[in-house]
């Protein structure tokens, strides 16, 4: 299939299917905020409000407004979502709760720092869309709070006995690599630069293990391997997603060596994490081939696949590496065959190992209006850039 | 198949297969305590010590000594396990940690009250085996601690925002129904009686919902239904297992009405939780047919099946209800075909929906030397009792 056709698939799936599904079904017009627990046809089956997904939806709507089209409906919906979040989302110290009831009462305490990460990302993007300084203030205060909580993200809810087996986890450094670019327009350039350097170092020197060609999810404070369930864990989707964050950072400074390394890790992780029997990318693996503790290890998740498509396309755009294109076509075929719901729109989130739909819902506690639209947008724009470059390079072959 | 053949299957699987597998492979002779992360052939793949499973193994070895055979090897191993637990298992206030390193350093804080429940059970049973008063003291102190922590079992690790949506959970009242009989020999009879009455009330009047014919995992403080992920959750294995605890309590007082009710709930829950397509009992279901948040909802777990066999046999023994025998044969056939490993011994713990082995290990963080041997023992002895009764009733047909 040619590049143009691929581009059209991503563009139309985003604009004609995924965005309308969420715009139509997700807003809570009674209490504000968004319903994310939407069933196969878009009906609400649970009304709890999970901060990750509330923030992510504000971010996606604002990003679409900033980058796709200045659609007032999207911006207004983002602003209404932000109002609900500002009113109900934080405790008195500015920490973001994990979840709220439909009307905004706190349900689960602020034990999860990623709520704060997605809040900072949302308010920074919304500030970019409308220029309201209040959003900038919230984004920056939240970011400072994240940095303050960085060393013990769970705070008083941390169940690890101090000192016995301290682990550092990949998720936060990985997210910071993306968040720093999301917030660059409102941050001190020196801080931006220092976070970028720390982020690249963490991902590529600490968690990436050259002898394995893989990224570990948890390592000792000195970066060494810890032979435990957590230490042996490989999360291929996480590793591959982080590689497009790294490519974005490397592109900024034109660091081609770093881009090449990120492409190699993407390909290695896909070769390692691809299910050779049934296709698709495993959710969790144990690096020593032991049983992982996650019973869902062999399932195929939407975000793992959509983020892989982005890394592969960016890798192809930046290096022309044919392995990226080969893998892109393979992952694309699997993804669009298994996850997209051509009957009722949007994507299923969870497949069993064989690719059969495991949960019919389009959204839930963890799946909202984020990975699919962001991935479709990134893939569309990257394919566009590749097409434009090709036109410039070979105008007669068009 | 006749009763005698069934009895022999359970007896020989216990004595010739399951017990030797754990006795041979699980003891840590260097540091004390037990390895529970055993792979397909019994090799250790992780050395962490999980308190649930350490305690459960002490309990099982002591129970076998008390009820099957006064085998000194079993008792000695239980005593050595108890020594490791006594030395390393508790914090300074007598709360049981969740897990330790191989050498006994605390890894995860005492956030989980079931560690304490299994500790009380283990030390009470070991006291029965050897009469050492120190074990009795630990069992009673731990039990008092459980009662003290009952209203907020997770203590400072509780992430629920106080007051918004208080839920009571089925697991603790259910466990107490079993624990009280385990500890009867060392407890004040009045306390025993009061805990039994509370336990029966909780299980049968609060969590059991006659209009559904099912037990809910979480309800509001007043017992009412809460329309949330937790409130909609059905755990068929939990419900069915609790029914043999209830039958044991009812047998003690000859309460035939209660026994009949427990049998009805067992059968209803099996009819509800049985996978009509691939066989086996689902792990989790949502009572309103929404997607549960547990991605492993459709998997088939060893403990669910072995505990169901016990409830069905006890139900049949106590009532003669033919539905119990019919379901027993069906669950037995599924269980012995799919979970038992005739090549390397012991049982697999986790199957996918279709009954294919999902994790090849024989033990891990949650599966140890407990449900399988306890279930095999209970089934063997119950079949024995049915056979004896039949002999008494129809001696000529023997």
GROMACS .gro file of N, CA, C and O in nm, chain A residues 25-94:
model
  280
   25UNK      N    1  -2.018   1.146   2.282
   25UNK     CA    2  -2.059   1.060   2.393
   25UNK      C    3  -2.000   1.091   2.530
   25UNK      O    4  -2.051   1.041   2.630
   26UNK      N    5  -1.892   1.167   2.537
   26UNK     CA    6  -1.817   1.164   2.664
   26UNK      C    7  -1.846   1.279   2.759
   26UNK      O    8  -1.810   1.270   2.877
   27UNK      N    9  -1.906   1.387   2.713
   27UNK     CA   10  -1.917   1.499   2.807
   27UNK      C   11  -2.030   1.478   2.908
   27UNK      O   12  -2.140   1.437   2.874
   28UNK      N   13  -2.000   1.509   3.035
   28UNK     CA   14  -2.102   1.503   3.139
   28UNK      C   15  -2.164   1.643   3.150
   28UNK      O   16  -2.107   1.731   3.214
   29UNK      N   17  -2.280   1.659   3.090
   29UNK     CA   18  -2.340   1.793   3.086
   29UNK      C   19  -2.405   1.831   3.218
   29UNK      O   20  -2.433   1.949   3.241
   30UNK      N   21  -2.426   1.733   3.305
   30UNK     CA   22  -2.486   1.764   3.434
   30UNK      C   23  -2.381   1.817   3.533
   30UNK      O   24  -2.402   1.920   3.596
   31UNK      N   25  -2.269   1.749   3.546
   31UNK     CA   26  -2.172   1.785   3.650
   31UNK      C   27  -2.042   1.841   3.596
   31UNK      O   28  -1.955   1.882   3.673
   32UNK      N   29  -2.023   1.838   3.465
   32UNK     CA   30  -1.893   1.876   3.409
   32UNK      C   31  -1.799   1.757   3.406
   32UNK      O   32  -1.830   1.651   3.461
   33UNK      N   33  -1.685   1.774   3.342
   33UNK     CA   34  -1.592   1.662   3.327
   33UNK      C   35  -1.640   1.565   3.221
   33UNK      O   36  -1.740   1.590   3.151
   34UNK      N   37  -1.570   1.454   3.211
   34UNK     CA   38  -1.596   1.359   3.102
   34UNK      C   39  -1.627   1.219   3.155
   34UNK      O   40  -1.564   1.174   3.251
   35UNK      N   41  -1.720   1.154   3.091
   35UNK     CA   42  -1.737   1.010   3.110
   35UNK      C   43  -1.633   0.940   3.022
   35UNK      O   44  -1.620   0.974   2.904
   36UNK      N   45  -1.561   0.846   3.080
   36UNK     CA   46  -1.469   0.769   2.995
   36UNK      C   47  -1.510   0.622   2.985
   36UNK      O   48  -1.461   0.551   2.899
   37UNK      N   49  -1.598   0.580   3.075
   37UNK     CA   50  -1.645   0.441   3.070
   37UNK      C   51  -1.759   0.434   2.969
   37UNK      O   52  -1.877   0.446   3.005
   38UNK      N   53  -1.722   0.417   2.843
   38UNK     CA   54  -1.819   0.412   2.734
   38UNK      C   55  -1.819   0.271   2.676
   38UNK      O   56  -1.713   0.214   2.652
   39UNK      N   57  -1.937   0.218   2.656
   39UNK     CA   58  -1.945   0.081   2.606
   39UNK      C   59  -1.926   0.077   2.454
   39UNK      O   60  -1.890   0.177   2.391
   40UNK      N   61  -1.952  -0.038   2.397
   40UNK     CA   62  -1.928  -0.061   2.254
   40UNK      C   63  -1.989   0.047   2.165
   40UNK      O   64  -1.930   0.090   2.067
   41UNK      N   65  -2.110   0.093   2.200
   41UNK     CA   66  -2.178   0.191   2.114
   41UNK      C   67  -2.164   0.334   2.168
   41UNK      O   68  -2.219   0.428   2.110
   42UNK      N   69  -2.092   0.351   2.278
   42UNK     CA   70  -2.071   0.486   2.330
   42UNK      C   71  -2.158   0.522   2.450
   42UNK      O   72  -2.154   0.635   2.498
   43UNK      N   73  -2.237   0.428   2.499
   43UNK     CA   74  -2.320   0.455   2.618
   43UNK      C   75  -2.235   0.448   2.745
   43UNK      O   76  -2.144   0.366   2.757
   44UNK      N   77  -2.270   0.533   2.842
   44UNK     CA   78  -2.197   0.539   2.968
   44UNK      C   79  -2.235   0.419   3.056
   44UNK      O   80  -2.352   0.397   3.081
   45UNK      N   81  -2.134   0.344   3.104
   45UNK     CA   82  -2.165   0.232   3.195
   45UNK      C   83  -2.110   0.256   3.335
   45UNK      O   84  -2.138   0.178   3.427
   46UNK      N   85  -2.031   0.360   3.354
   46UNK     CA   86  -1.983   0.395   3.489
   46UNK      C   87  -1.952   0.544   3.487
   46UNK      O   88  -1.900   0.597   3.388
   47UNK      N   89  -1.982   0.612   3.599
   47UNK     CA   90  -1.973   0.759   3.599
   47UNK      C   91  -1.854   0.814   3.677
   47UNK      O   92  -1.839   0.935   3.689
   48UNK      N   93  -1.770   0.727   3.734
   48UNK     CA   94  -1.654   0.778   3.807
   48UNK      C   95  -1.562   0.856   3.712
   48UNK      O   96  -1.554   0.827   3.593
   49UNK      N   97  -1.492   0.953   3.770
   49UNK     CA   98  -1.403   1.038   3.690
   49UNK      C   99  -1.259   1.013   3.732
   49UNK      O  100  -1.219   1.048   3.844
   50UNK      N  101  -1.183   0.955   3.643
   50UNK     CA  102  -1.043   0.921   3.669
   50UNK      C  103  -0.956   1.036   3.620
   50UNK      O  104  -0.964   1.075   3.504
   51UNK      N  105  -0.872   1.089   3.711
   51UNK     CA  106  -0.797   1.213   3.679
   51UNK      C  107  -0.705   1.196   3.558
   51UNK      O  108  -0.697   1.287   3.475
   52UNK      N  109  -0.638   1.081   3.547
   52UNK     CA  110  -0.556   1.058   3.427
   52UNK      C  111  -0.636   1.093   3.301
   52UNK      O  112  -0.590   1.166   3.216
   53UNK      N  113  -0.755   1.035   3.295
   53UNK     CA  114  -0.830   1.044   3.170
   53UNK      C  115  -0.901   1.178   3.153
   53UNK      O  116  -0.920   1.225   3.041
   54UNK      N  117  -0.941   1.240   3.266
   54UNK     CA  118  -0.998   1.374   3.258
   54UNK      C  119  -0.894   1.470   3.198
   54UNK      O  120  -0.922   1.547   3.107
   55UNK      N  121  -0.772   1.462   3.252
   55UNK     CA  122  -0.665   1.551   3.206
   55UNK      C  123  -0.626   1.521   3.063
   55UNK      O  124  -0.606   1.612   2.981
   56UNK      N  125  -0.617   1.394   3.033
   56UNK     CA  126  -0.576   1.356   2.898
   56UNK      C  127  -0.677   1.405   2.794
   56UNK      O  128  -0.640   1.441   2.682
   57UNK      N  129  -0.804   1.405   2.831
   57UNK     CA  130  -0.904   1.452   2.735
   57UNK      C  131  -0.893   1.603   2.714
   57UNK      O  132  -0.906   1.652   2.601
   58UNK      N  133  -0.868   1.677   2.821
   58UNK     CA  134  -0.844   1.822   2.806
   58UNK      C  135  -0.722   1.844   2.716
   58UNK      O  136  -0.724   1.929   2.626
   59UNK      N  137  -0.618   1.765   2.737
   59UNK     CA  138  -0.497   1.778   2.654
   59UNK      C  139  -0.529   1.751   2.507
   59UNK      O  140  -0.492   1.829   2.418
   60UNK      N  141  -0.597   1.639   2.480
   60UNK     CA  142  -0.622   1.600   2.341
   60UNK      C  143  -0.707   1.705   2.269
   60UNK      O  144  -0.676   1.744   2.155
   61UNK      N  145  -0.811   1.752   2.335
   61UNK     CA  146  -0.897   1.853   2.272
   61UNK      C  147  -0.816   1.981   2.242
   61UNK      O  148  -0.829   2.039   2.134
   62UNK      N  149  -0.733   2.021   2.337
   62UNK     CA  150  -0.651   2.142   2.318
   62UNK      C  151  -0.548   2.120   2.208
   62UNK      O  152  -0.525   2.208   2.124
   63UNK      N  153  -0.485   2.005   2.208
   63UNK     CA  154  -0.383   1.974   2.106
   63UNK      C  155  -0.447   1.974   1.966
   63UNK      O  156  -0.390   2.030   1.871
   64UNK      N  157  -0.565   1.915   1.956
   64UNK     CA  158  -0.632   1.913   1.826
   64UNK      C  159  -0.665   2.056   1.780
   64UNK      O  160  -0.649   2.091   1.663
   65UNK      N  161  -0.709   2.137   1.876
   65UNK     CA  162  -0.738   2.277   1.846
   65UNK      C  163  -0.611   2.349   1.799
   65UNK      O  164  -0.613   2.425   1.702
   66UNK      N  165  -0.500   2.322   1.868
   66UNK     CA  166  -0.374   2.389   1.834
   66UNK      C  167  -0.313   2.339   1.704
   66UNK      O  168  -0.249   2.413   1.633
   67UNK      N  169  -0.334   2.212   1.675
   67UNK     CA  170  -0.255   2.155   1.565
   67UNK      C  171  -0.336   2.109   1.445
   67UNK      O  172  -0.280   2.091   1.336
   68UNK      N  173  -0.465   2.082   1.464
   68UNK     CA  174  -0.544   2.032   1.350
   68UNK      C  175  -0.636   2.141   1.295
   68UNK      O  176  -0.634   2.169   1.176
   69UNK      N  177  -0.713   2.201   1.383
   69UNK     CA  178  -0.812   2.297   1.335
   69UNK      C  179  -0.863   2.378   1.455
   69UNK      O  180  -0.891   2.323   1.560
   70UNK      N  181  -0.876   2.510   1.438
   70UNK     CA  182  -0.924   2.592   1.549
   70UNK      C  183  -1.076   2.579   1.564
   70UNK      O  184  -1.151   2.673   1.542
   71UNK      N  185  -1.113   2.459   1.603
   71UNK     CA  186  -1.255   2.425   1.615
   71UNK      C  187  -1.303   2.469   1.754
   71UNK      O  188  -1.259   2.417   1.856
   72UNK      N  189  -1.394   2.565   1.756
   72UNK     CA  190  -1.436   2.624   1.884
   72UNK      C  191  -1.501   2.521   1.976
   72UNK      O  192  -1.487   2.527   2.099
   73UNK      N  193  -1.572   2.424   1.917
   73UNK     CA  194  -1.637   2.319   1.997
   73UNK      C  195  -1.533   2.242   2.079
   73UNK      O  196  -1.557   2.210   2.196
   74UNK      N  197  -1.420   2.212   2.017
   74UNK     CA  198  -1.314   2.139   2.089
   74UNK      C  199  -1.259   2.224   2.203
   74UNK      O  200  -1.241   2.175   2.314
   75UNK      N  201  -1.231   2.349   2.173
   75UNK     CA  202  -1.173   2.436   2.276
   75UNK      C  203  -1.271   2.456   2.392
   75UNK      O  204  -1.233   2.447   2.509
   76UNK      N  205  -1.398   2.479   2.360
   76UNK     CA  206  -1.497   2.500   2.466
   76UNK      C  207  -1.508   2.377   2.555
   76UNK      O  208  -1.519   2.388   2.678
   77UNK      N  209  -1.503   2.261   2.493
   77UNK     CA  210  -1.513   2.137   2.571
   77UNK      C  211  -1.390   2.120   2.661
   77UNK      O  212  -1.402   2.079   2.777
   78UNK      N  213  -1.274   2.156   2.608
   78UNK     CA  214  -1.151   2.150   2.689
   78UNK      C  215  -1.161   2.246   2.807
   78UNK      O  216  -1.124   2.212   2.920
   79UNK      N  217  -1.212   2.366   2.782
   79UNK     CA  218  -1.223   2.467   2.889
   79UNK      C  219  -1.321   2.419   2.997
   79UNK      O  220  -1.295   2.433   3.117
   80UNK      N  221  -1.432   2.359   2.955
   80UNK     CA  222  -1.528   2.307   3.054
   80UNK      C  223  -1.466   2.192   3.135
   80UNK      O  224  -1.486   2.183   3.256
   81UNK      N  225  -1.391   2.107   3.067
   81UNK     CA  226  -1.321   1.998   3.138
   81UNK      C  227  -1.222   2.054   3.239
   81UNK      O  228  -1.211   2.005   3.352
   82UNK      N  229  -1.150   2.158   3.199
   82UNK     CA  230  -1.050   2.220   3.289
   82UNK      C  231  -1.119   2.284   3.409
   82UNK      O  232  -1.064   2.282   3.521
   83UNK      N  233  -1.237   2.339   3.389
   83UNK     CA  234  -1.310   2.401   3.501
   83UNK      C  235  -1.346   2.296   3.605
   83UNK      O  236  -1.331   2.316   3.726
   84UNK      N  237  -1.394   2.182   3.559
   84UNK     CA  238  -1.427   2.072   3.651
   84UNK      C  239  -1.302   2.028   3.727
   84UNK      O  240  -1.304   2.010   3.849
   85UNK      N  241  -1.191   2.014   3.655
   85UNK     CA  242  -1.066   1.970   3.717
   85UNK      C  243  -1.014   2.072   3.818
   85UNK      O  244  -0.969   2.036   3.927
   86UNK      N  245  -1.020   2.199   3.781
   86UNK     CA  246  -0.970   2.304   3.871
   86UNK      C  247  -1.051   2.307   4.000
   86UNK      O  248  -0.998   2.324   4.109
   87UNK      N  249  -1.181   2.287   3.984
   87UNK     CA  250  -1.270   2.294   4.100
   87UNK      C  251  -1.255   2.172   4.193
   87UNK      O  252  -1.261   2.186   4.314
   88UNK      N  253  -1.237   2.053   4.133
   88UNK     CA  254  -1.246   1.931   4.214
   88UNK      C  255  -1.120   1.846   4.218
   88UNK      O  256  -1.109   1.756   4.302
   89UNK      N  257  -1.024   1.869   4.125
   89UNK     CA  258  -0.920   1.770   4.102
   89UNK      C  259  -0.808   1.760   4.204
   89UNK      O  260  -0.741   1.657   4.213
   90UNK      N  261  -0.784   1.869   4.282
   90UNK     CA  262  -0.664   1.873   4.368
   90UNK      C  263  -0.698   1.876   4.515
   90UNK      O  264  -0.802   1.928   4.554
   91UNK      N  265  -0.604   1.825   4.596
   91UNK     CA  266  -0.617   1.845   4.740
   91UNK      C  267  -0.564   1.985   4.775
   91UNK      O  268  -0.521   2.061   4.687
   92UNK      N  269  -0.564   2.018   4.904
   92UNK     CA  270  -0.530   2.155   4.944
   92UNK      C  271  -0.384   2.189   4.916
   92UNK      O  272  -0.346   2.305   4.913
   93UNK      N  273  -0.301   2.085   4.893
   93UNK     CA  274  -0.160   2.114   4.862
   93UNK      C  275  -0.129   2.107   4.714
   93UNK      O  276  -0.012   2.104   4.673
   94UNK      N  277  -0.234   2.098   4.633
   94UNK     CA  278  -0.213   2.098   4.489
   94UNK      C  279  -0.174   1.963   4.431
   94UNK      O  280  -0.132   1.954   4.316
   0.00000   0.00000   0.00000
